[in-house]
Short mmCIF file of C-alpha atoms in Angstrom, two decimals:
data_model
loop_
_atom_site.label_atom_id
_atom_site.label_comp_id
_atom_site.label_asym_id
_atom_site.label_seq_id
_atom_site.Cartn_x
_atom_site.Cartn_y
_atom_site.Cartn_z
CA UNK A 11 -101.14 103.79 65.58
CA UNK A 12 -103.34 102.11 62.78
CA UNK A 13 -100.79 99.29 61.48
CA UNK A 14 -101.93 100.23 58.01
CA UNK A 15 -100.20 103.56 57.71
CA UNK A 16 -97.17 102.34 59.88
CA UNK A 17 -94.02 102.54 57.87
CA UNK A 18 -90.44 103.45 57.31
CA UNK A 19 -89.35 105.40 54.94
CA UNK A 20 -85.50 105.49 53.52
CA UNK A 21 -83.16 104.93 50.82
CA UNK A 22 -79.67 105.23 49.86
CA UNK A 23 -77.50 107.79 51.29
CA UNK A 24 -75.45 110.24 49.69
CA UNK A 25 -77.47 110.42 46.58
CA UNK A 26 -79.69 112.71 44.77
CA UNK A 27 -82.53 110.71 43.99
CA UNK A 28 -84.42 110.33 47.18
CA UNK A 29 -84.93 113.92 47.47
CA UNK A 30 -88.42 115.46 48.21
CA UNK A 31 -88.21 118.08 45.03
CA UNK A 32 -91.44 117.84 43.40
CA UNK A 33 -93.68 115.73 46.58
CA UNK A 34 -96.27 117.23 47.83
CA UNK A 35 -97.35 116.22 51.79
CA UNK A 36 -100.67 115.50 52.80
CA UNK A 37 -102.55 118.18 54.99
CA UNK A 38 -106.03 118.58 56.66
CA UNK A 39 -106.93 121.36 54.82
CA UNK A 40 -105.58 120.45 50.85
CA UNK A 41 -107.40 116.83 50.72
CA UNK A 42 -110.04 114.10 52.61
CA UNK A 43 -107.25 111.51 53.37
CA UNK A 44 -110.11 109.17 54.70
CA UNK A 45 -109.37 110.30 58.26
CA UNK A 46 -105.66 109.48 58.07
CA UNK A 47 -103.27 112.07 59.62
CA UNK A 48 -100.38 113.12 56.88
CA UNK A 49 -98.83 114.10 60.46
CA UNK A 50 -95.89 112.10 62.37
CA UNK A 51 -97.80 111.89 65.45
CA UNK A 52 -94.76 112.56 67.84
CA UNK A 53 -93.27 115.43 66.00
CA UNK A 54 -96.88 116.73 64.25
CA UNK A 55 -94.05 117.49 61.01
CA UNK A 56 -95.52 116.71 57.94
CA UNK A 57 -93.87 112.88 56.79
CA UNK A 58 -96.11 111.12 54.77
CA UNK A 59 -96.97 112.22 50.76
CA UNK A 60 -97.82 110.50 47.72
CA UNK A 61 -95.31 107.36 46.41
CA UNK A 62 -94.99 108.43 42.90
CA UNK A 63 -93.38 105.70 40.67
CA UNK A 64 -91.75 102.76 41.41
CA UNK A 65 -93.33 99.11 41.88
CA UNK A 66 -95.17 97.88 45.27
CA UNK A 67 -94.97 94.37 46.42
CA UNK A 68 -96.22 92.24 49.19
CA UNK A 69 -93.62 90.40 52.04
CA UNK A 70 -94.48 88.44 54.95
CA UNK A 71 -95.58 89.93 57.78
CA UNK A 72 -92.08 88.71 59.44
CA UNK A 73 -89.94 89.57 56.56
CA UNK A 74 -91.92 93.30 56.57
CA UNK A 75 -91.15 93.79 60.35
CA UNK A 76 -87.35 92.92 59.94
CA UNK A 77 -87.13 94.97 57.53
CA UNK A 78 -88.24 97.69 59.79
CA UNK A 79 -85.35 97.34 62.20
CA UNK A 80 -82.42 99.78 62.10
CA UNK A 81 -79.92 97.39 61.13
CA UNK A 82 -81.09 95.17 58.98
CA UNK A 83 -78.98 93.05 56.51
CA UNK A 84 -80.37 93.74 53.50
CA UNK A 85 -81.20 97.00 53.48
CA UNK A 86 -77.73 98.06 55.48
CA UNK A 87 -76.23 96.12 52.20
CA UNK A 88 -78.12 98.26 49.69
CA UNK A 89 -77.26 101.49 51.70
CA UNK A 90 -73.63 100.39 51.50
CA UNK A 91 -73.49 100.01 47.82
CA UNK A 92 -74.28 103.15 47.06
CA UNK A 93 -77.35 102.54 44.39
CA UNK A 94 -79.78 104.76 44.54
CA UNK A 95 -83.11 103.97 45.86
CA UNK A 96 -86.19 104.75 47.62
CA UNK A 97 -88.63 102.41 50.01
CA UNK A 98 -91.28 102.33 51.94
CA UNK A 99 -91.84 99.54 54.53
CA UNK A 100 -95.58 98.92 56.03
CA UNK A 101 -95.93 96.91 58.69
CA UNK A 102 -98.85 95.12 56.68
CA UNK A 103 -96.55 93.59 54.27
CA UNK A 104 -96.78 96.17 51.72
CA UNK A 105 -93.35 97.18 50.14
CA UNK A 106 -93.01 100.26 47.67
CA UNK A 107 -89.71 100.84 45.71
CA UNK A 108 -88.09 103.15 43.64
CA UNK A 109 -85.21 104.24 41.58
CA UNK A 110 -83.93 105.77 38.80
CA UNK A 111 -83.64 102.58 36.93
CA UNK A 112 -86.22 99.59 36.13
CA UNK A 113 -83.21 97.25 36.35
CA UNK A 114 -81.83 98.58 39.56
CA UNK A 115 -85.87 98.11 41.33
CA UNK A 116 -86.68 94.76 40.22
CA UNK A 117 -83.32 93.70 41.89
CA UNK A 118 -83.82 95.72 44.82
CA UNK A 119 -87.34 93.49 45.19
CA UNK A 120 -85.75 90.01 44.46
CA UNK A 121 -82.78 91.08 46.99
CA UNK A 122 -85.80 91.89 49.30
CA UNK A 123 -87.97 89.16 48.63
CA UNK A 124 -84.71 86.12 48.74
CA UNK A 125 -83.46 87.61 52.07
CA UNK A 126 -86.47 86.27 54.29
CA UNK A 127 -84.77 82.65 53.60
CA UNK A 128 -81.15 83.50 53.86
CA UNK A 129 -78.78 84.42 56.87
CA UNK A 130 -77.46 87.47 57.04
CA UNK A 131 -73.98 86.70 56.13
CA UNK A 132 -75.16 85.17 52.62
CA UNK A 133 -77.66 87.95 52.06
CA UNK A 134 -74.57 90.33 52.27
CA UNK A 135 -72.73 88.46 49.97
CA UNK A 136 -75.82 87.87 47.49
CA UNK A 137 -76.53 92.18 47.47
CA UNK A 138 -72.89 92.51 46.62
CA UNK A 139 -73.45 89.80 43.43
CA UNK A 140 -76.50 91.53 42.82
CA UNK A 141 -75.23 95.06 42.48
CA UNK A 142 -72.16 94.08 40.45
CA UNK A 143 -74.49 92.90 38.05
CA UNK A 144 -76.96 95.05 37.45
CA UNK A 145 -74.03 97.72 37.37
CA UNK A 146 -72.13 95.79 34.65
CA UNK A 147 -75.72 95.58 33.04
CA UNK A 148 -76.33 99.10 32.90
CA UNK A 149 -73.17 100.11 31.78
CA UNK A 150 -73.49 97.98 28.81
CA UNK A 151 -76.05 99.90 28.20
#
């Protein structure tokens, strides 16, 4: 699998946002994706589609790969607190995020980006004092 087009693909559960209304999924026949497959090659279903929106940064390598286990700290804390968002993880470093709000995305990044340095326990604790405050900030709003 070509490390470039390796990633995971999530976001915050039980919300509306991260639906696929209005995404279109990449085909053979539709357009010349530079021989890339818009096909999960286990299931052939159709995963991968444009990433409209949203801001893309660069991770470490490291940081991008523990981000792409199941349970990591970070992104289990940003599930938990219910905000919505979308991401997309490549194994190249390359992180893509969106959400509803500009304010809600730029914290999801720093939350991202301050987590390679932090143990797990703190980074929990740092996404709860994150959330809280973008919240409050928003609501003043």
């Amino acid at each position: 699998m070509d490390p470039e087009l390796s990633c995971k693909v999530g976001g915050g559960s039980g919300n509306n946002f991260s639906s696929s209304k209005g995404k279109s999924v990449y085909n053979d026949e539709e357009e010349d994706d530079g021989g890339a497959s818009g096909k999960d090659w286990m299931t052939n279903e159709g995963t991968y589609g444009p990433l409209n929106g949203g801001t893309s940064f660069r991770v470490s390598i490291g940081l991008a790969r523990e981000l792409l286990l199941p349970e990591n700290a970070v992104l289990s804390a940003l599930d938990k607190s219910g905000i919505p968002f979308e991401i997309a993880i490549g194994v190249n470093g390359m992180v893509w995020v969106n959400s509803p709000d500009p304010e809600i995305t730029i914290m999801i990044s720093n939350a991202i980006k301050n987590s390679e340095v932090m143990p797990e326990d703190k980074v929990r604790g740092m996404v709860k004092v994150m959330v809280k405050n973008v919240k409050k900030e928003l609501m003043d709003e």
